[in-house]
PDB file of C-alpha atoms in Angstrom:
ATOM      1  CA  ASP A   1      -1.345 -12.831   2.013  1.00  0.00           C
ATOM      2  CA  GLY A   2       1.036 -11.302  -1.234  1.00  0.00           C
ATOM      3  CA  GLY A   3       4.663 -12.639  -1.644  1.00  0.00           C
ATOM      4  CA  ILE A   4       6.923 -15.200  -2.672  1.00  0.00           C
ATOM      5  CA  THR A   5       7.010 -18.767  -1.191  1.00  0.00           C
ATOM      6  CA  GLN A   6       9.146 -21.788  -1.515  1.00  0.00           C
ATOM      7  CA  SER A   7       8.580 -25.143  -0.063  1.00  0.00           C
ATOM      8  CA  PRO A   8       9.778 -26.959   1.581  1.00  0.00           C
ATOM      9  CA  LYS A   9      12.117 -25.410   4.528  1.00  0.00           C
ATOM     10  CA  TYR A  10      14.097 -28.399   4.872  1.00  0.00           C
ATOM     11  CA  LEU A  11      14.570 -30.789   2.192  1.00  0.00           C
ATOM     12  CA  PHE A  12      16.617 -34.069   3.031  1.00  0.00           C
ATOM     13  CA  ARG A  13      17.676 -36.232   0.006  1.00  0.00           C
ATOM     14  CA  LYS A  14      20.298 -39.374  -0.700  1.00  0.00           C
ATOM     15  CA  GLU A  15      23.003 -38.757  -3.175  1.00  0.00           C
ATOM     16  CA  GLY A  16      22.122 -39.690  -6.609  1.00  0.00           C
ATOM     17  CA  GLN A  17      18.426 -38.437  -6.388  1.00  0.00           C
ATOM     18  CA  ASN A  18      16.741 -35.717  -8.141  1.00  0.00           C
ATOM     19  CA  VAL A  19      15.016 -33.262  -6.206  1.00  0.00           C
ATOM     20  CA  THR A  20      12.766 -30.180  -6.985  1.00  0.00           C
ATOM     21  CA  LEU A  21      12.225 -26.836  -5.388  1.00  0.00           C
ATOM     22  CA  SER A  22       8.982 -24.540  -5.373  1.00  0.00           C
ATOM     23  CA  CYS A  23       8.819 -21.327  -5.867  1.00  0.00           C
ATOM     24  CA  GLU A  24       5.558 -19.350  -6.253  1.00  0.00           C
ATOM     25  CA  GLN A  25       4.788 -15.673  -6.552  1.00  0.00           C
ATOM     26  CA  ASN A  26       1.709 -13.605  -6.428  1.00  0.00           C
ATOM     27  CA  LEU A  27       2.992 -10.214  -6.827  1.00  0.00           C
ATOM     28  CA  ASN A  28       2.533 -10.402 -10.792  1.00  0.00           C
ATOM     29  CA  HIS A  29       6.150 -10.069 -11.282  1.00  0.00           C
ATOM     30  CA  ASP A  30       7.567 -10.935 -14.768  1.00  0.00           C
ATOM     31  CA  ALA A  31      10.971 -12.081 -13.450  1.00  0.00           C
ATOM     32  CA  MET A  32      11.772 -14.480 -11.161  1.00  0.00           C
ATOM     33  CA  TYR A  33      15.267 -15.797 -10.263  1.00  0.00           C
ATOM     34  CA  TRP A  34      17.327 -19.258  -8.166  1.00  0.00           C
ATOM     35  CA  TYR A  35      20.487 -18.194  -5.923  1.00  0.00           C
ATOM     36  CA  ARG A  36      22.305 -20.631  -3.816  1.00  0.00           C
ATOM     37  CA  GLN A  37      23.828 -19.396  -0.530  1.00  0.00           C
ATOM     38  CA  ASP A  38      26.608 -21.432   0.968  1.00  0.00           C
ATOM     39  CA  PRO A  39      28.576 -19.968   4.160  1.00  0.00           C
ATOM     40  CA  GLY A  40      30.912 -17.067   3.912  1.00  0.00           C
ATOM     41  CA  GLN A  41      29.727 -16.724  -0.117  1.00  0.00           C
ATOM     42  CA  GLY A  42      27.618 -14.217  -1.468  1.00  0.00           C
ATOM     43  CA  LEU A  43      24.390 -15.286  -3.339  1.00  0.00           C
ATOM     44  CA  ARG A  44      25.372 -16.916  -6.643  1.00  0.00           C
ATOM     45  CA  LEU A  45      22.937 -17.123  -9.783  1.00  0.00           C
ATOM     46  CA  ILE A  46      21.857 -20.447 -10.530  1.00  0.00           C
ATOM     47  CA  TYR A  47      19.259 -19.352 -13.190  1.00  0.00           C
ATOM     48  CA  TYR A  48      16.627 -16.638 -14.498  1.00  0.00           C
ATOM     49  CA  SER A  49      13.505 -16.227 -16.163  1.00  0.00           C
ATOM     50  CA  GLN A  50      12.123 -12.960 -17.480  1.00  0.00           C
ATOM     51  CA  ILE A  51       9.184 -14.044 -19.367  1.00  0.00           C
ATOM     52  CA  VAL A  52       6.730 -17.063 -19.211  1.00  0.00           C
ATOM     53  CA  ASN A  53       8.596 -20.279 -20.977  1.00  0.00           C
ATOM     54  CA  ASP A  54      11.971 -18.724 -21.169  1.00  0.00           C
ATOM     55  CA  PHE A  55      15.181 -18.678 -18.787  1.00  0.00           C
ATOM     56  CA  GLN A  56      18.857 -18.128 -19.266  1.00  0.00           C
ATOM     57  CA  LYS A  57      21.256 -19.749 -17.033  1.00  0.00           C
ATOM     58  CA  GLY A  58      23.160 -17.537 -14.183  1.00  0.00           C
ATOM     59  CA  ASP A  59      26.840 -18.162 -13.092  1.00  0.00           C
ATOM     60  CA  ILE A  60      26.824 -21.557 -11.616  1.00  0.00           C
ATOM     61  CA  ALA A  61      23.989 -23.511 -13.680  1.00  0.00           C
ATOM     62  CA  GLU A  62      25.460 -26.805 -13.909  1.00  0.00           C
ATOM     63  CA  GLY A  63      23.520 -29.827 -12.358  1.00  0.00           C
ATOM     64  CA  TYR A  64      20.353 -27.596 -12.224  1.00  0.00           C
ATOM     65  CA  SER A  65      17.288 -27.354 -14.257  1.00  0.00           C
ATOM     66  CA  VAL A  66      14.233 -24.808 -14.591  1.00  0.00           C
ATOM     67  CA  SER A  67      11.145 -24.488 -16.288  1.00  0.00           C
ATOM     68  CA  ARG A  68       8.331 -21.452 -16.456  1.00  0.00           C
ATOM     69  CA  GLU A  69       5.252 -22.446 -17.711  1.00  0.00           C
ATOM     70  CA  LYS A  70       3.387 -20.207 -15.492  1.00  0.00           C
ATOM     71  CA  LYS A  71       4.033 -16.766 -14.435  1.00  0.00           C
ATOM     72  CA  GLU A  72       3.571 -17.399 -10.928  1.00  0.00           C
ATOM     73  CA  SER A  73       5.681 -20.329 -10.562  1.00  0.00           C
ATOM     74  CA  PHE A  74       9.571 -21.397 -11.219  1.00  0.00           C
ATOM     75  CA  PRO A  75      10.378 -24.770 -10.072  1.00  0.00           C
ATOM     76  CA  LEU A  76      14.103 -25.371  -9.596  1.00  0.00           C
ATOM     77  CA  THR A  77      15.215 -29.187  -9.965  1.00  0.00           C
ATOM     78  CA  VAL A  78      18.852 -30.064  -8.527  1.00  0.00           C
ATOM     79  CA  THR A  79      19.921 -33.245 -10.589  1.00  0.00           C
ATOM     80  CA  SER A  80      22.525 -35.944  -9.381  1.00  0.00           C
ATOM     81  CA  ALA A  81      24.802 -34.097 -11.794  1.00  0.00           C
ATOM     82  CA  GLN A  82      25.739 -31.434  -9.342  1.00  0.00           C
ATOM     83  CA  LYS A  83      28.079 -32.504  -7.025  1.00  0.00           C
ATOM     84  CA  ASN A  84      27.889 -30.340  -4.289  1.00  0.00           C
ATOM     85  CA  PRO A  85      24.053 -29.815  -4.015  1.00  0.00           C
ATOM     86  CA  THR A  86      24.109 -29.193  -0.247  1.00  0.00           C
ATOM     87  CA  ALA A  87      23.181 -25.435   0.053  1.00  0.00           C
ATOM     88  CA  PHE A  88      20.537 -23.081   1.031  1.00  0.00           C
ATOM     89  CA  TYR A  89      18.536 -22.051  -2.154  1.00  0.00           C
ATOM     90  CA  LEU A  90      16.972 -18.475  -2.241  1.00  0.00           C
ATOM     91  CA  CYS A  91      13.904 -17.603  -4.431  1.00  0.00           C
ATOM     92  CA  ALA A  92      13.135 -13.947  -5.605  1.00  0.00           C
ATOM     93  CA  SER A  93      11.149 -12.263  -8.135  1.00  0.00           C
ATOM     94  CA  SER A  94      11.025  -8.589  -9.246  1.00  0.00           C
ATOM     95  CA  LEU A  95       8.865  -6.620 -11.629  1.00  0.00           C
ATOM     96  CA  ASN A  96      10.603  -6.488 -14.526  1.00  0.00           C
ATOM     97  CA  PRO A  97      13.954  -8.110 -15.453  1.00  0.00           C
ATOM     98  CA  GLY A  98      17.325  -6.221 -15.438  1.00  0.00           C
ATOM     99  CA  GLY A  99      17.755  -5.330 -11.609  1.00  0.00           C
ATOM    100  CA  ARG A 100      16.643  -1.810 -11.715  1.00  0.00           C
ATOM    101  CA  TYR A 101      13.287  -3.065 -10.078  1.00  0.00           C
ATOM    102  CA  GLU A 102      13.915  -4.619  -6.239  1.00  0.00           C
ATOM    103  CA  GLN A 103      14.307  -7.951  -5.778  1.00  0.00           C
ATOM    104  CA  TYR A 104      11.818  -9.976  -3.413  1.00  0.00           C
ATOM    105  CA  PHE A 105      13.274 -13.327  -1.750  1.00  0.00           C
ATOM    106  CA  GLY A 106      11.540 -15.727  -0.576  1.00  0.00           C
ATOM    107  CA  PRO A 107      11.938 -17.809   2.820  1.00  0.00           C
ATOM    108  CA  GLY A 108      14.269 -20.163   1.470  1.00  0.00           C
ATOM    109  CA  THR A 109      14.932 -24.041   1.046  1.00  0.00           C
ATOM    110  CA  ARG A 110      17.745 -25.598   2.711  1.00  0.00           C
ATOM    111  CA  LEU A 111      18.570 -28.642   1.197  1.00  0.00           C
ATOM    112  CA  THR A 112      20.994 -31.387   2.777  1.00  0.00           C
ATOM    113  CA  VAL A 113      22.153 -34.550   0.581  1.00  0.00           C
ATOM    114  CA  THR A 114      23.969 -36.984   1.770  1.00  0.00           C
TER     115      THR A 114
ATOM    116  CA  LYS B   1      38.944 -10.167  -6.532  1.00  0.00           C
ATOM    117  CA  ASN B   2      35.241 -10.112  -5.369  1.00  0.00           C
ATOM    118  CA  GLN B   3      33.747  -7.093  -6.922  1.00  0.00           C
ATOM    119  CA  VAL B   4      32.080  -6.419  -3.616  1.00  0.00           C
ATOM    120  CA  GLU B   5      33.924  -6.832  -0.585  1.00  0.00           C
ATOM    121  CA  GLN B   6      31.581  -6.089   3.046  1.00  0.00           C
ATOM    122  CA  SER B   7      33.725  -5.907   6.330  1.00  0.00           C
ATOM    123  CA  PRO B   8      34.479  -6.907   8.792  1.00  0.00           C
ATOM    124  CA  GLN B   9      32.584 -10.317   8.333  1.00  0.00           C
ATOM    125  CA  SER B  10      31.163 -10.445  11.716  1.00  0.00           C
ATOM    126  CA  LEU B  11      30.693  -8.154  14.403  1.00  0.00           C
ATOM    127  CA  ILE B  12      29.317  -8.035  18.141  1.00  0.00           C
ATOM    128  CA  ILE B  13      28.095  -4.871  20.047  1.00  0.00           C
ATOM    129  CA  LEU B  14      26.139  -4.574  23.180  1.00  0.00           C
ATOM    130  CA  GLU B  15      22.427  -3.336  22.539  1.00  0.00           C
ATOM    131  CA  GLY B  16      21.478   0.341  22.190  1.00  0.00           C
ATOM    132  CA  LYS B  17      25.110   0.753  20.735  1.00  0.00           C
ATOM    133  CA  ASN B  18      25.328   2.355  17.389  1.00  0.00           C
ATOM    134  CA  CYS B  19      27.789   0.575  14.326  1.00  0.00           C
ATOM    135  CA  THR B  20      28.913   1.230  10.918  1.00  0.00           C
ATOM    136  CA  LEU B  21      29.368  -1.563   8.402  1.00  0.00           C
ATOM    137  CA  GLN B  22      31.365  -1.076   5.248  1.00  0.00           C
ATOM    138  CA  CYS B  23      30.874  -2.208   1.701  1.00  0.00           C
ATOM    139  CA  ASN B  24      33.751  -1.610  -0.942  1.00  0.00           C
ATOM    140  CA  TYR B  25      33.195  -2.034  -4.473  1.00  0.00           C
ATOM    141  CA  THR B  26      35.037  -2.045  -7.983  1.00  0.00           C
ATOM    142  CA  VAL B  27      31.993  -2.026  -9.771  1.00  0.00           C
ATOM    143  CA  SER B  28      31.671   0.682 -12.271  1.00  0.00           C
ATOM    144  CA  PRO B  29      29.341   1.900 -13.590  1.00  0.00           C
ATOM    145  CA  PHE B  30      26.590   0.783 -11.512  1.00  0.00           C
ATOM    146  CA  SER B  31      22.748   1.918 -11.554  1.00  0.00           C
ATOM    147  CA  ASN B  32      22.257   0.814  -7.869  1.00  0.00           C
ATOM    148  CA  LEU B  33      23.357  -0.203  -4.547  1.00  0.00           C
ATOM    149  CA  ARG B  34      21.173  -1.737  -1.945  1.00  0.00           C
ATOM    150  CA  TRP B  35      21.674  -2.795   1.382  1.00  0.00           C
ATOM    151  CA  TYR B  36      19.704  -6.234   2.350  1.00  0.00           C
ATOM    152  CA  LYS B  37      18.856  -7.833   6.157  1.00  0.00           C
ATOM    153  CA  GLN B  38      19.124 -11.355   6.201  1.00  0.00           C
ATOM    154  CA  ASP B  39      18.011 -12.869   9.226  1.00  0.00           C
ATOM    155  CA  THR B  40      19.178 -16.776  10.174  1.00  0.00           C
ATOM    156  CA  GLY B  41      17.135 -19.339   7.756  1.00  0.00           C
ATOM    157  CA  ARG B  42      15.586 -16.610   6.065  1.00  0.00           C
ATOM    158  CA  GLY B  43      15.165 -14.768   3.119  1.00  0.00           C
ATOM    159  CA  PRO B  44      17.290 -10.886   2.401  1.00  0.00           C
ATOM    160  CA  VAL B  45      14.750  -8.341   3.449  1.00  0.00           C
ATOM    161  CA  SER B  46      15.582  -4.977   1.516  1.00  0.00           C
ATOM    162  CA  LEU B  47      16.651  -1.855   3.741  1.00  0.00           C
ATOM    163  CA  THR B  48      17.588   1.245   1.426  1.00  0.00           C
ATOM    164  CA  ILE B  49      18.187   1.317  -2.272  1.00  0.00           C
ATOM    165  CA  MET B  50      20.322   3.926  -3.417  1.00  0.00           C
ATOM    166  CA  THR B  51      21.053   5.111  -7.126  1.00  0.00           C
ATOM    167  CA  PHE B  52      24.541   6.289  -7.898  1.00  0.00           C
ATOM    168  CA  SER B  53      23.641   9.910  -7.485  1.00  0.00           C
ATOM    169  CA  GLU B  54      21.940   9.628  -4.043  1.00  0.00           C
ATOM    170  CA  ASN B  55      24.813   9.685  -1.200  1.00  0.00           C
ATOM    171  CA  THR B  56      22.430   9.216   1.735  1.00  0.00           C
ATOM    172  CA  LYS B  57      19.073   6.854   2.491  1.00  0.00           C
ATOM    173  CA  SER B  58      17.228   6.422   5.638  1.00  0.00           C
ATOM    174  CA  ASN B  59      15.465   3.846   6.911  1.00  0.00           C
ATOM    175  CA  GLY B  60      14.092   4.476  10.587  1.00  0.00           C
ATOM    176  CA  ARG B  61      17.173   3.685  12.171  1.00  0.00           C
ATOM    177  CA  TYR B  62      19.558   2.267   9.522  1.00  0.00           C
ATOM    178  CA  THR B  63      21.014   4.887   7.223  1.00  0.00           C
ATOM    179  CA  ALA B  64      23.214   4.038   4.022  1.00  0.00           C
ATOM    180  CA  THR B  65      25.731   6.341   2.667  1.00  0.00           C
ATOM    181  CA  LEU B  66      27.553   5.998  -0.632  1.00  0.00           C
ATOM    182  CA  ASP B  67      30.702   8.156  -1.605  1.00  0.00           C
ATOM    183  CA  ALA B  68      31.302   7.269  -5.772  1.00  0.00           C
ATOM    184  CA  ASP B  69      34.539   8.863  -5.355  1.00  0.00           C
ATOM    185  CA  THR B  70      36.283   6.383  -2.851  1.00  0.00           C
ATOM    186  CA  LYS B  71      33.902   3.422  -3.911  1.00  0.00           C
ATOM    187  CA  GLN B  72      32.379   3.077  -0.904  1.00  0.00           C
ATOM    188  CA  SER B  73      28.988   2.609   1.206  1.00  0.00           C
ATOM    189  CA  SER B  74      28.321   2.274   4.592  1.00  0.00           C
ATOM    190  CA  LEU B  75      25.199   1.129   6.758  1.00  0.00           C
ATOM    191  CA  HIS B  76      25.000   2.800  10.240  1.00  0.00           C
ATOM    192  CA  ILE B  77      22.475   1.268  12.470  1.00  0.00           C
ATOM    193  CA  THR B  78      21.787   3.611  15.562  1.00  0.00           C
ATOM    194  CA  ALA B  79      20.452   2.348  18.898  1.00  0.00           C
ATOM    195  CA  SER B  80      20.791  -1.377  17.947  1.00  0.00           C
ATOM    196  CA  GLN B  81      18.139  -3.524  19.207  1.00  0.00           C
ATOM    197  CA  LEU B  82      18.049  -7.611  19.834  1.00  0.00           C
ATOM    198  CA  SER B  83      16.445  -7.704  16.741  1.00  0.00           C
ATOM    199  CA  ASP B  84      19.173  -6.105  14.603  1.00  0.00           C
ATOM    200  CA  SER B  85      21.145  -9.638  15.039  1.00  0.00           C
ATOM    201  CA  ALA B  86      21.314 -10.634  11.588  1.00  0.00           C
ATOM    202  CA  SER B  87      23.324 -10.629   7.943  1.00  0.00           C
ATOM    203  CA  TYR B  88      23.225  -7.231   6.357  1.00  0.00           C
ATOM    204  CA  ILE B  89      24.536  -7.763   2.833  1.00  0.00           C
ATOM    205  CA  CYS B  90      25.451  -5.162   0.039  1.00  0.00           C
ATOM    206  CA  VAL B  91      24.516  -5.692  -3.201  1.00  0.00           C
ATOM    207  CA  LEU B  92      25.273  -3.793  -6.543  1.00  0.00           C
ATOM    208  CA  LEU B  93      23.224  -3.678 -10.069  1.00  0.00           C
ATOM    209  CA  GLY B  94      26.450  -3.408 -12.508  1.00  0.00           C
ATOM    210  CA  ALA B  95      26.179  -2.852 -16.095  1.00  0.00           C
ATOM    211  CA  SER B  96      25.028  -6.492 -17.020  1.00  0.00           C
ATOM    212  CA  LYS B  97      24.080  -8.064 -13.583  1.00  0.00           C
ATOM    213  CA  ILE B  98      23.690  -8.392  -9.849  1.00  0.00           C
ATOM    214  CA  ILE B  99      26.377  -8.571  -7.785  1.00  0.00           C
ATOM    215  CA  PHE B 100      26.024  -9.872  -3.958  1.00  0.00           C
ATOM    216  CA  GLY B 101      28.560  -9.025  -1.349  1.00  0.00           C
ATOM    217  CA  SER B 102      29.434 -12.026   1.354  1.00  0.00           C
ATOM    218  CA  GLY B 103      27.598 -10.091   4.031  1.00  0.00           C
ATOM    219  CA  THR B 104      28.518  -8.890   7.358  1.00  0.00           C
ATOM    220  CA  ARG B 105      27.079 -11.070  10.417  1.00  0.00           C
ATOM    221  CA  LEU B 106      25.843  -8.548  13.640  1.00  0.00           C
ATOM    222  CA  SER B 107      25.093 -10.023  16.808  1.00  0.00           C
ATOM    223  CA  ILE B 108      23.584  -7.943  19.433  1.00  0.00           C
ATOM    224  CA  ARG B 109      24.524  -8.562  23.131  1.00  0.00           C
ATOM    225  CA  PRO B 110      22.080  -7.664  25.859  1.00  0.00           C
TER     226      PRO B 110
END
C-alpha cells in the first residue's frame, strides 16, 4: 500500500513538553514538507526538505525542528518554544522539490496541548 | 491581503444540485493552479492541476476553469453527492512558493 503515513492521528500533550510527529513515505519522493492548518486559514509551511540531510525553514518555523536522516522519513518536533502548538499538522511529499510536481498529503495529526 | 482568496467561505446545497466555487488570485506569474478536496480530519487530495496556459480541466463531476485575464479560477461540481461534503482548497505555485487558499467548506444535504 503505497503512500504517505502520519502517526499518531491524535496526540495530546501538556504544555512545556516537546512532542515528535512521525511522517513516512514509500513513494520514493525526494521532497517532503510539513504544514500547519488552523481553522479558517490556508495551510502554512513549517519546514521542507529537498533531499536527505537537508531541510529549509518555511514561513512559520519558530518553535519547530525537523530532521531528514532517511529519504522515507521526515519527523517534526514541536518544542516548548512554540507558543500556540494546538493545530492540525499535515505532512506532504512530492517527486521533486519546487512545487511543479503534485504534492501528496498524509492523513494528518491533530495535536492538542493543554 | 491574501494572494489567494476563495469564496464563499461555506456553502450548503441539496444533493443532486450543481455548485461553483471561486478562487481569485493575485499571484503572477504562476506555474500551476490546483484544486484539492479535503475531507474533515484528513489530508487534502488533488482534484485537478492546470498550468497557466490551460483554461479548463475535468475530473469526473469536477471541472476547473482558469481565466488568466481576470485572475480567477472556479471549480464546478455537477450532480452533487453526499460524499462531496468537504473543504475545497485552491493552491497556486508562484515564482518561489506554493500558496494555499483558506478553502470553501461545502455541505451537501440529502
